[in-house]
Tab-separated table of C-alpha atoms in Angstrom:
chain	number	residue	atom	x	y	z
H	1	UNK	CA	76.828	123.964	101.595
H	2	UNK	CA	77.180	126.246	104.309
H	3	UNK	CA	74.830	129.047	105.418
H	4	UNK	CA	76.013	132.236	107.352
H	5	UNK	CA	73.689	133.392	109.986
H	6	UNK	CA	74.017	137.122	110.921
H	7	UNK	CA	74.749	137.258	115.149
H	8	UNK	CA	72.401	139.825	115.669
H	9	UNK	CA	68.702	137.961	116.036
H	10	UNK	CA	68.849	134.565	116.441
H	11	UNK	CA	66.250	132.419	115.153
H	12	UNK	CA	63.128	131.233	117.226
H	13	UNK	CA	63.672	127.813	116.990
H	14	UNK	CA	67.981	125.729	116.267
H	15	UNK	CA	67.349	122.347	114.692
H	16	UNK	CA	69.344	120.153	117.441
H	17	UNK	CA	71.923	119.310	115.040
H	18	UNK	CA	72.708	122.835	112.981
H	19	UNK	CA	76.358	122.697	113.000
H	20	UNK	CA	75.979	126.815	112.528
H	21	UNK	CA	74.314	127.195	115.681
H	22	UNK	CA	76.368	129.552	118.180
H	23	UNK	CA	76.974	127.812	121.722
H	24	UNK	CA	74.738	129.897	123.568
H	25	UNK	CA	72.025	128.336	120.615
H	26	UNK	CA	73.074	124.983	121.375
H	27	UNK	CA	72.797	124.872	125.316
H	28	UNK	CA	69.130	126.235	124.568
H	29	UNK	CA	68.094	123.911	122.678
H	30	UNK	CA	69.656	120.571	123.929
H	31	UNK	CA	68.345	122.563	127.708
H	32	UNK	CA	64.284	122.587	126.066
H	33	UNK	CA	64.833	118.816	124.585
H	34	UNK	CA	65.917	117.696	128.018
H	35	UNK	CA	63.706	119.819	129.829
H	36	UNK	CA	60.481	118.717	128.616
H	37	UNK	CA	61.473	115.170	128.314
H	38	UNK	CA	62.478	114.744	132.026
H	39	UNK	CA	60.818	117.834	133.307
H	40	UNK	CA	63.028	120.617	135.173
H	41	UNK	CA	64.487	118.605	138.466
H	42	UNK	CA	65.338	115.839	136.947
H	43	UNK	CA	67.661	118.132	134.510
H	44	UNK	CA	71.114	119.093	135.270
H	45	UNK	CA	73.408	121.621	133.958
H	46	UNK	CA	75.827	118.141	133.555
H	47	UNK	CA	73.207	116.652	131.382
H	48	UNK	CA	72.908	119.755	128.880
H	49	UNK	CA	76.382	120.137	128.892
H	50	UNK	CA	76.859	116.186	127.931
H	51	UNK	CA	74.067	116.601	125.468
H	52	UNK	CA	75.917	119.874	123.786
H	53	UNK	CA	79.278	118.142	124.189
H	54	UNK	CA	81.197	120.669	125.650
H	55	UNK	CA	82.290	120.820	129.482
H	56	UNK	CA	80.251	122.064	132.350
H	57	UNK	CA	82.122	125.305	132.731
H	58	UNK	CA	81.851	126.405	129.242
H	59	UNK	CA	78.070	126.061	129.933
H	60	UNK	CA	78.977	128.525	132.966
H	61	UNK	CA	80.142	130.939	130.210
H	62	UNK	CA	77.479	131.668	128.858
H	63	UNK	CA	74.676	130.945	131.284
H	64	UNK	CA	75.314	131.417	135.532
H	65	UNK	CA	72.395	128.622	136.047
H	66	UNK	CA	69.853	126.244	134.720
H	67	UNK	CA	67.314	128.442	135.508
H	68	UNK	CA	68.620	131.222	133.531
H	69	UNK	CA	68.471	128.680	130.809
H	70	UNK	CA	64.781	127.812	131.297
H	71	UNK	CA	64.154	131.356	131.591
H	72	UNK	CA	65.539	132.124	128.606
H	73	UNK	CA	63.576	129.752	126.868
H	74	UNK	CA	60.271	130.270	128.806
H	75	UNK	CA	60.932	134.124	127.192
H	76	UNK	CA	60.859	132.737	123.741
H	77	UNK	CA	57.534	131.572	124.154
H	78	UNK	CA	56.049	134.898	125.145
H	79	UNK	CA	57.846	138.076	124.265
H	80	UNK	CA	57.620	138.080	120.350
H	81	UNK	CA	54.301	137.832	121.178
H	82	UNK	CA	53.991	140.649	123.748
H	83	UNK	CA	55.909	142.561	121.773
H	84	UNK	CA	53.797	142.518	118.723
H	85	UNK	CA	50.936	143.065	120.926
H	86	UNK	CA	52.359	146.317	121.982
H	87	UNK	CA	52.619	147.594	118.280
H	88	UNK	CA	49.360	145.984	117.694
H	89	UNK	CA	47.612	148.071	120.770
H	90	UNK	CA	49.050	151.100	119.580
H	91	UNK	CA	47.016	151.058	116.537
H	92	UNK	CA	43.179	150.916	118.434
H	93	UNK	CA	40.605	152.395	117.936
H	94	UNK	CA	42.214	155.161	115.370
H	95	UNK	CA	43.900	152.827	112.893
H	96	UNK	CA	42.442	149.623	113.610
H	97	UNK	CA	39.401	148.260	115.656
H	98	UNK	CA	39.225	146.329	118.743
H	99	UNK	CA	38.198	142.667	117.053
H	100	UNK	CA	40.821	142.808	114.288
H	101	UNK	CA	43.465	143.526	116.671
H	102	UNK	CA	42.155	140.834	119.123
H	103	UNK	CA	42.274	138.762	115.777
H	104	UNK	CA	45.825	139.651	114.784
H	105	UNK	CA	47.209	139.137	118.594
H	106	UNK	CA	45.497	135.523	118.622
H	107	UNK	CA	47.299	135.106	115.335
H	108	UNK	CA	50.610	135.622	116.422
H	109	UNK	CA	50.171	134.710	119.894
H	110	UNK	CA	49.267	130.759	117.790
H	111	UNK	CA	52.209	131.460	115.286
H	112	UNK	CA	54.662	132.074	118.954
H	113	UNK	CA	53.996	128.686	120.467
H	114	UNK	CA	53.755	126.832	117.570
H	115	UNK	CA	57.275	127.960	116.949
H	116	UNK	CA	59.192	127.257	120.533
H	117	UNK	CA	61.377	124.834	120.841
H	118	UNK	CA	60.173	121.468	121.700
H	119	UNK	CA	56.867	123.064	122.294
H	120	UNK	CA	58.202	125.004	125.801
H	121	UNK	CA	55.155	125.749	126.491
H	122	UNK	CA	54.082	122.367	127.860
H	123	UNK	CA	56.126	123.391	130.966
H	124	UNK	CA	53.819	126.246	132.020
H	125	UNK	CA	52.405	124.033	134.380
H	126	UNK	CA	55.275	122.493	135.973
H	127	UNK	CA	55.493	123.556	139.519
H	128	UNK	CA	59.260	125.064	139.851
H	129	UNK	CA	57.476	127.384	136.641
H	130	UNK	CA	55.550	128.948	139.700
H	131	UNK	CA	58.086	129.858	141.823
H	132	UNK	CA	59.732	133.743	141.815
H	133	UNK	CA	62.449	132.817	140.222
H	134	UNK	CA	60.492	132.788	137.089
H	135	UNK	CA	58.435	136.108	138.073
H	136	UNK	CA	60.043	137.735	134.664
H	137	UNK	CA	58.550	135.267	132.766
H	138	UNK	CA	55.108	135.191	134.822
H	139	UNK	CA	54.784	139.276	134.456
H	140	UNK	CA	55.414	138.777	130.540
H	141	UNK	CA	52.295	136.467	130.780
H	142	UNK	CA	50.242	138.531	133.127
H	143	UNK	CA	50.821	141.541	130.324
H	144	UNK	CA	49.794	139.335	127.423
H	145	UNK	CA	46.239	137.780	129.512
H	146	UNK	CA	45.621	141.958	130.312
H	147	UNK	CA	45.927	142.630	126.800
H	148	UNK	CA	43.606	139.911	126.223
H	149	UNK	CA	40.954	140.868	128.478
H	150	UNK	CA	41.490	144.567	127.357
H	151	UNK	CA	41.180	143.676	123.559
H	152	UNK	CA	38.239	141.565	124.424
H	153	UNK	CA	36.217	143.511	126.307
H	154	UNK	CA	36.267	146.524	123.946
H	155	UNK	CA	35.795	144.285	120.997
H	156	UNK	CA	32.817	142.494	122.890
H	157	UNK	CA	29.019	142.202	122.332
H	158	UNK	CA	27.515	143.671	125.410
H	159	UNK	CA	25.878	140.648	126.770
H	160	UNK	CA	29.274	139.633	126.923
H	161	UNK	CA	30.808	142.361	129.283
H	162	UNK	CA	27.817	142.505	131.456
H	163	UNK	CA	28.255	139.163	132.398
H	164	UNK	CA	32.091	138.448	132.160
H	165	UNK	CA	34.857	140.984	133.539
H	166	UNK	CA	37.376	141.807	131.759
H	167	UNK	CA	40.067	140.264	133.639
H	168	UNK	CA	38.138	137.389	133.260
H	169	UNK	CA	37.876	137.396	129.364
H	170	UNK	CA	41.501	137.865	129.056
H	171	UNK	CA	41.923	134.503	131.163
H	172	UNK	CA	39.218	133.052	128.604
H	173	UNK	CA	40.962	134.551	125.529
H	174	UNK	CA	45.111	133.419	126.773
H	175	UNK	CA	43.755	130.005	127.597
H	176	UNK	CA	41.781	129.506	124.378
H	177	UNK	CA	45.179	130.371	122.431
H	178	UNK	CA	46.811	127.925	123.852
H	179	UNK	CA	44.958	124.786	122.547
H	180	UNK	CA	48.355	124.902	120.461
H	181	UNK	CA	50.214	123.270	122.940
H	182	UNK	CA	48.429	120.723	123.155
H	183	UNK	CA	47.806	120.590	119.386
H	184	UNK	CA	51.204	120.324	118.743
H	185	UNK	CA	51.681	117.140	121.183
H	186	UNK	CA	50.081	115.062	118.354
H	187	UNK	CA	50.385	117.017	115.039
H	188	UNK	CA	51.452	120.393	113.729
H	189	UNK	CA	49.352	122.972	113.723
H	190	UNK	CA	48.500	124.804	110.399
H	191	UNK	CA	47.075	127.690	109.021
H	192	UNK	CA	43.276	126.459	109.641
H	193	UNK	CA	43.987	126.229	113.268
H	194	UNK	CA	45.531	129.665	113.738
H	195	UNK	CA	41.601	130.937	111.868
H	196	UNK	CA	39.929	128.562	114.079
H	197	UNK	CA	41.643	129.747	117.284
H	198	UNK	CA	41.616	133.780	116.287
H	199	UNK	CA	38.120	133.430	115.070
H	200	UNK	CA	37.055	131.566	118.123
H	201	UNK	CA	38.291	134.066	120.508
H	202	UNK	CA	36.123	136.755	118.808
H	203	UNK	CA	32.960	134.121	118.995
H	204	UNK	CA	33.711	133.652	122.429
H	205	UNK	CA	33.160	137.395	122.787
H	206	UNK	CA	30.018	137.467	121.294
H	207	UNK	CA	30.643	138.316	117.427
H	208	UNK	CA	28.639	137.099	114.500
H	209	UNK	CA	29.801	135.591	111.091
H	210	UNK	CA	29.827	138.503	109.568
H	211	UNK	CA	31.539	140.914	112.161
H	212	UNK	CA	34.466	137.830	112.238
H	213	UNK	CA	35.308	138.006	108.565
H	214	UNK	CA	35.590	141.844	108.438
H	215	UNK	CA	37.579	141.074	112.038
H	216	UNK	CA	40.110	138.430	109.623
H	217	UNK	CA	40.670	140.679	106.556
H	218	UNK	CA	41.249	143.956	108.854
H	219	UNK	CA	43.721	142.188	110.532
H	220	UNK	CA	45.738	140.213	108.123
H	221	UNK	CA	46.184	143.631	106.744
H	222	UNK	CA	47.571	144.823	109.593
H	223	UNK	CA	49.716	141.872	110.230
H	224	UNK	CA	51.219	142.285	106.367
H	225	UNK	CA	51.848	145.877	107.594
H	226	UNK	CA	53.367	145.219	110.886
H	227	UNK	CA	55.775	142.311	109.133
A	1	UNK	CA	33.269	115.810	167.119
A	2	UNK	CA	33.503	112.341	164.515
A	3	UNK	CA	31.854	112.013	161.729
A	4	UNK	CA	31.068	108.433	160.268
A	5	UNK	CA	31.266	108.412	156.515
A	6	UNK	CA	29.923	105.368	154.464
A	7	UNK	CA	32.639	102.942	152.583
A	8	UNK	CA	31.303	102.974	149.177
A	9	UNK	CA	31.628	106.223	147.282
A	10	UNK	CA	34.546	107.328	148.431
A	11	UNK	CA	34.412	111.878	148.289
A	12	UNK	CA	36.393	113.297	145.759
A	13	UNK	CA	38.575	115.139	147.909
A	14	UNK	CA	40.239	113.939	151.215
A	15	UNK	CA	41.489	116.918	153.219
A	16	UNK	CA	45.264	115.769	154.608
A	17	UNK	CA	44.745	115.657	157.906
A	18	UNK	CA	41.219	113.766	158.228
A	19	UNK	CA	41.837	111.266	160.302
A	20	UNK	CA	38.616	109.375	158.952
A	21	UNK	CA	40.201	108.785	155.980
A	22	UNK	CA	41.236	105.123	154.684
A	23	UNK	CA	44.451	104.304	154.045
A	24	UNK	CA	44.021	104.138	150.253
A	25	UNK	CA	42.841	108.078	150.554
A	26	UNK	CA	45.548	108.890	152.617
A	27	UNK	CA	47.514	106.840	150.052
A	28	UNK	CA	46.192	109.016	147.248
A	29	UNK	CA	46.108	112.221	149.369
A	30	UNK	CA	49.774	112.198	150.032
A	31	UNK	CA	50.849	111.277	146.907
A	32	UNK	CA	48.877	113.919	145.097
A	33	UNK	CA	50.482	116.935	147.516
A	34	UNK	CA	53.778	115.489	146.388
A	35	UNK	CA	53.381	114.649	142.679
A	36	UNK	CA	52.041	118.576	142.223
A	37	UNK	CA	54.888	119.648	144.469
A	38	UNK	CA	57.617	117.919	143.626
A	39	UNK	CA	56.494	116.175	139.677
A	40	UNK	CA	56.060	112.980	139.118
A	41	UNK	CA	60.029	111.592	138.856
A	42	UNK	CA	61.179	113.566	141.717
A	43	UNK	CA	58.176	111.457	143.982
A	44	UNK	CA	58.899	107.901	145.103
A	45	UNK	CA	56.595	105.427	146.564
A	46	UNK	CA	58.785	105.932	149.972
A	47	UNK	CA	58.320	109.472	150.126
A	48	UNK	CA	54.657	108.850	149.664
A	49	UNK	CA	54.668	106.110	152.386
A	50	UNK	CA	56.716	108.372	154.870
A	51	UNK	CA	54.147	111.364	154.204
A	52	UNK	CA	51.367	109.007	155.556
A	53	UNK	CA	53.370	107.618	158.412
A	54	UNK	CA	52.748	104.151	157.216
A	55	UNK	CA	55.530	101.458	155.901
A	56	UNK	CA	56.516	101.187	152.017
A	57	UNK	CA	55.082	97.770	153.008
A	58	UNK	CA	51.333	98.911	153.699
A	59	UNK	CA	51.174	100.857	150.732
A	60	UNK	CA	52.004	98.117	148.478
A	61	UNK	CA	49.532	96.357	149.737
A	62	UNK	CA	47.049	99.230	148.630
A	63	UNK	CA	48.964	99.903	145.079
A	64	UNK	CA	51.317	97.921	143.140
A	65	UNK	CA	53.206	100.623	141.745
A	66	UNK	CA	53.501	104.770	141.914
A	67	UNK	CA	51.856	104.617	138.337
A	68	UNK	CA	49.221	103.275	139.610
A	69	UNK	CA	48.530	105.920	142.337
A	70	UNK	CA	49.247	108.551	139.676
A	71	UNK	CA	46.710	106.802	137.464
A	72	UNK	CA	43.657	106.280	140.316
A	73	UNK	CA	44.363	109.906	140.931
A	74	UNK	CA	44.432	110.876	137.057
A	75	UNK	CA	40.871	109.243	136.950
A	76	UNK	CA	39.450	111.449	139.375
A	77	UNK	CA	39.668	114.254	136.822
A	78	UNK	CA	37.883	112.839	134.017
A	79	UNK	CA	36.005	110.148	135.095
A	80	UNK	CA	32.831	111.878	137.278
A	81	UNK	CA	32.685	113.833	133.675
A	82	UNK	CA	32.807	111.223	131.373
A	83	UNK	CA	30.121	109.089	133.756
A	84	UNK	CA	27.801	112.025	133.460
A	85	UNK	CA	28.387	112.787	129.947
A	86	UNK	CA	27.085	109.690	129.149
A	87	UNK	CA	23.878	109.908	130.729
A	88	UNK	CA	23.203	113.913	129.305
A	89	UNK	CA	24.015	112.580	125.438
A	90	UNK	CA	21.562	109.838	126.214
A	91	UNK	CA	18.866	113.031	125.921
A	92	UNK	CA	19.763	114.500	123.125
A	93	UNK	CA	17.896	115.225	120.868
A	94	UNK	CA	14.528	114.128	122.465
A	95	UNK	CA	14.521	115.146	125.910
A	96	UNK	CA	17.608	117.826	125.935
A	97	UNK	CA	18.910	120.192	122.964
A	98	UNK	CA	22.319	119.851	122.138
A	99	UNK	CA	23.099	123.457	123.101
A	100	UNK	CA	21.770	122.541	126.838
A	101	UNK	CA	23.864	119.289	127.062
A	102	UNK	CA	26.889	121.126	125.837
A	103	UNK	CA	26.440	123.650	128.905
A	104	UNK	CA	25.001	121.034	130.939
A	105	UNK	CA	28.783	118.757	130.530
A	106	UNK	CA	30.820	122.193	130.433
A	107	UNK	CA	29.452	122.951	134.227
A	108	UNK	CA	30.065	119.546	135.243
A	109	UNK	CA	33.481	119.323	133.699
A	110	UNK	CA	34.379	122.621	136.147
A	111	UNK	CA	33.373	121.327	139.074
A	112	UNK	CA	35.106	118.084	138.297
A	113	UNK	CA	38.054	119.825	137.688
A	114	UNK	CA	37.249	122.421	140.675
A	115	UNK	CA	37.181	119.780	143.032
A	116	UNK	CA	40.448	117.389	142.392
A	117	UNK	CA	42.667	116.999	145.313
A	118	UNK	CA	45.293	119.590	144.888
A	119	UNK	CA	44.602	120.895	141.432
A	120	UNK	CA	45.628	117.572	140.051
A	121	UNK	CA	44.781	118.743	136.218
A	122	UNK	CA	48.212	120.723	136.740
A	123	UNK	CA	49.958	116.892	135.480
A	124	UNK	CA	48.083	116.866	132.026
A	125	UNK	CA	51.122	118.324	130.350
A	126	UNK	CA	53.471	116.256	132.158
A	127	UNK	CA	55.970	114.377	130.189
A	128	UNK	CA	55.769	111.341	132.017
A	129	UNK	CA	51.271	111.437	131.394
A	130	UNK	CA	51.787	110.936	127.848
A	131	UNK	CA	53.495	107.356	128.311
A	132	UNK	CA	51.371	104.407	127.081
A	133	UNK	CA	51.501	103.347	130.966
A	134	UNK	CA	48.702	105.943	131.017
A	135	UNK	CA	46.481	105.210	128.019
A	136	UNK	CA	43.302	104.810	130.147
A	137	UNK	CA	43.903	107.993	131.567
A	138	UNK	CA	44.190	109.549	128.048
A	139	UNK	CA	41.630	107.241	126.414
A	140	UNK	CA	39.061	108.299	128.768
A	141	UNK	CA	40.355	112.196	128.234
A	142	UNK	CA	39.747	111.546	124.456
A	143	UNK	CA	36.301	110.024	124.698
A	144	UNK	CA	35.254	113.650	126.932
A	145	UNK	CA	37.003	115.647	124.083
A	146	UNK	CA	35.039	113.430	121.297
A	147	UNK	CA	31.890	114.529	123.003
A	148	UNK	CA	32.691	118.187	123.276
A	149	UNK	CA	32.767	117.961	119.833
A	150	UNK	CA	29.562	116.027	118.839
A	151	UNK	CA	27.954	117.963	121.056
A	152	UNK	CA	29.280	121.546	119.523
A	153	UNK	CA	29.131	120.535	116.290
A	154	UNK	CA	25.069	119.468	117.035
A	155	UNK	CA	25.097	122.573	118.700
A	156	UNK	CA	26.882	124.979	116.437
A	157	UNK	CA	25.710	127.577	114.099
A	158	UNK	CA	26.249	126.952	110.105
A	159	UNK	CA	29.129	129.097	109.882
A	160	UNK	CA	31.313	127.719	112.903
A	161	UNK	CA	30.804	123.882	111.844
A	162	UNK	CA	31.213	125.090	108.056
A	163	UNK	CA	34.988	126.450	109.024
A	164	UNK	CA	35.733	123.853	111.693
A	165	UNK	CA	35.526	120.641	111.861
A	166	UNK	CA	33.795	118.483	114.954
A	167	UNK	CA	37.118	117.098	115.840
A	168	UNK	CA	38.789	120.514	116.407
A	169	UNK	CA	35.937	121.855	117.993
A	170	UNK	CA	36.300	119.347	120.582
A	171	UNK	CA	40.146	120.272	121.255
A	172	UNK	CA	38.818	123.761	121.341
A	173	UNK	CA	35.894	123.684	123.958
A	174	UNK	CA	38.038	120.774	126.407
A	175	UNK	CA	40.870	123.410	126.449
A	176	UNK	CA	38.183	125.957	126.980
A	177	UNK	CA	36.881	124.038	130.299
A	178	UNK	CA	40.574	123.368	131.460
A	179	UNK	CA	41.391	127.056	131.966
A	180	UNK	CA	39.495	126.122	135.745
A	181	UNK	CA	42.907	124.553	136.166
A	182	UNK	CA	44.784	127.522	135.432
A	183	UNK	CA	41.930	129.609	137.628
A	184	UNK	CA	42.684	127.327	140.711
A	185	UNK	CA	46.271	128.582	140.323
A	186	UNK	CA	45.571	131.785	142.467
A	187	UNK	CA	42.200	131.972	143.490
A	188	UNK	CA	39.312	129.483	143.824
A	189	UNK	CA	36.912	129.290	141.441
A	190	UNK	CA	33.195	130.467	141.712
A	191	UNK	CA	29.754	129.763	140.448
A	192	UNK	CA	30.295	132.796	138.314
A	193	UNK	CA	33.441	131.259	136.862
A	194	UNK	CA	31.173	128.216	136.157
A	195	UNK	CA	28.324	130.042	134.135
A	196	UNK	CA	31.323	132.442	132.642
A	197	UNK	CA	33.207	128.841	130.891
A	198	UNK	CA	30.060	126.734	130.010
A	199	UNK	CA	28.375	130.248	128.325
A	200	UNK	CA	31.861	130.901	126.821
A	201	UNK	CA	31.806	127.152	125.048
A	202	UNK	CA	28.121	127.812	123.447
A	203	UNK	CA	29.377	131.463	122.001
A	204	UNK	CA	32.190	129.913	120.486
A	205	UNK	CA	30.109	127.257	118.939
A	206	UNK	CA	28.277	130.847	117.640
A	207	UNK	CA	25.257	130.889	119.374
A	208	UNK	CA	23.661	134.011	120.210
A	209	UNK	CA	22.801	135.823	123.648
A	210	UNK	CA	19.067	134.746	123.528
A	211	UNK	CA	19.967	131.002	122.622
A	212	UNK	CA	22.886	131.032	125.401
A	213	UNK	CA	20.324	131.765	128.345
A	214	UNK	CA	17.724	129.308	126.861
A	215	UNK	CA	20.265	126.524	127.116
A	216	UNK	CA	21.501	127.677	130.667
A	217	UNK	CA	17.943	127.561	131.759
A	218	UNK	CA	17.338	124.096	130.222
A	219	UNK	CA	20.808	122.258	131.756
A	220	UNK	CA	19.802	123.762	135.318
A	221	UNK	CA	16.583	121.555	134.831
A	222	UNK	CA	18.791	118.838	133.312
A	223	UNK	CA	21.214	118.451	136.173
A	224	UNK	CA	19.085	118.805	138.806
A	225	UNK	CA	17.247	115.759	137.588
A	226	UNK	CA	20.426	113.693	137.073
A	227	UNK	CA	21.379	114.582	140.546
């Protein structure tokens, strides 16, 4: 049986061996596999092109270096998410409050990085990940923590804000979310994680039981909406 | 100007160029710089040895293996924690309240991680950490997380511990702690950071603003006597 995949919006995450998966698809993922099983230096644009098995130069065809390759993938991790954000944003205070949003961005922001490839995200704190070359990638993130700490501190209890800065709870709030990296280095995460995260980042800004579940069924809602 | 500095308990961090320092932290000094800088493949035992200015020879004679530098120096970051974990559960419930020793451990877990010679918590999500030739290393980093989340769940308000379980509040409140890691990334972190990420772990376990300065109040007594 063979599927056709439309060219236009590739999927988040090729199975390594989808035989309907475009080059460009391929190099990415046999690039994350290698990647975060040998870490960055120790990967060569030889050694994806090996792994693919096609030659070095058609790599060249379709990406100039290995870290455009890692950049590429680094992207998959965080702009569906940013970009949802944006829509999400758009929507407080008139059409939606502070705490659902902050709900709904945790949401997706889980559903993101339990979706990249061989869980990307465990690179974040690889060294060469600091460098500018990646500043693209680094900016993305910086947007999504301000959006964070924005979302936070308007959805916050005041005891909250007078003690933490913004800037601060956004820091909080990204680094919270991403207890699904290292979920996902010994089992999958599922849908009671993604309420335990989102509902945990309102908590951590000071919201009660009560204010949390209004939070949840505002913003699945919104997320149905938004789909 | 010298300073004399007594053999047993060795500081946590080693500045580079102290020339009081044994050869075992000068050892463990160089190799941390070069492990953060370069990852942990990409660093050989020579290029450790050369950073020093001593002979591959010497530093056998200190270490075995590169492993087990990496692994002395993955101990740093958990082990002051877990040592002083130990004795704060040993209160609870009698002498400390659950909600204290969970703030109490948070603040020490910071300044644990605040203190490791360069930011060594930046190897946690290293491929090459989650090899069985590091099980101590994660063993120990599993027994911290398993009292995270006794100590939340004791801790916690009905409706947290009634969604999530103790075991996923643990994963929650150790990730919480780590974002010092990320912090140390661009600036160094404060006393203010300190009270922001222990007071951040008892509001996700739901506890109010009232209950949250109680239990600061009560682990400032409680660490000052274990000092």
């Amino acid at each position: 049986m063979t599927r056709t995949r439309p060219r236009q919006g590739r999927p988040r995450h090729t199975p390594p061996s989808d035989p309907n998966a475009s080059g460009r698809e391929q190099i990415l993922d046999a690039a994350g596999a290698l990647f975060v099983e040998h870490g960055i230096s120790a990967t060569s644009t030889r050694m994806i092109a090996e792994r693919v098995g096609i030659r070095q130069a058609s790599l060249y065809y379709h990406f100039a270096t290995k870290d455009e390759i890692l950049a590429e993938l680094l992207a998959t991790s965080v702009r569906p998410s940013l970009e949802m954000v944006e829509r999400i944003q758009a929507l407080v205070p008139e059409r939606a409050s502070a705490a659902a949003a902050l709900y709904a961005v945790a949401a997706t922001d889980v559903r993101t990085l339990s979706r990249t490839p061989y869980n990307i995200g465990t690179l974040y704190l690889l060294p060469e990940v600091l460098t500018e070359r990646f500043d693209a990638f680094r900016a993305d993130r910086g947007r999504l923590q301000q959006s964070y700490g924005a979302l936070g501190a308007s959805a916050a209890a005041d005891g909250v804000t007078g003690s933490i800065p913004p800037e601060r709870i956004g820091e909080l709030l990204i680094q919270l979310v991403e207890v699904v990296i290292q979920i996902r280095r010994t089992r999958d995460p599922d849908p009671a994680d993604t309420d335990a995260i989102a509902s945990s980042c309102l908590r951590l800004c000071g919201l009660g039981e009560t204010a949390i579940a209004t939070a949840r069924d505002e913003a699945r809602v919104l997320l149905t909406g938004l789909a």
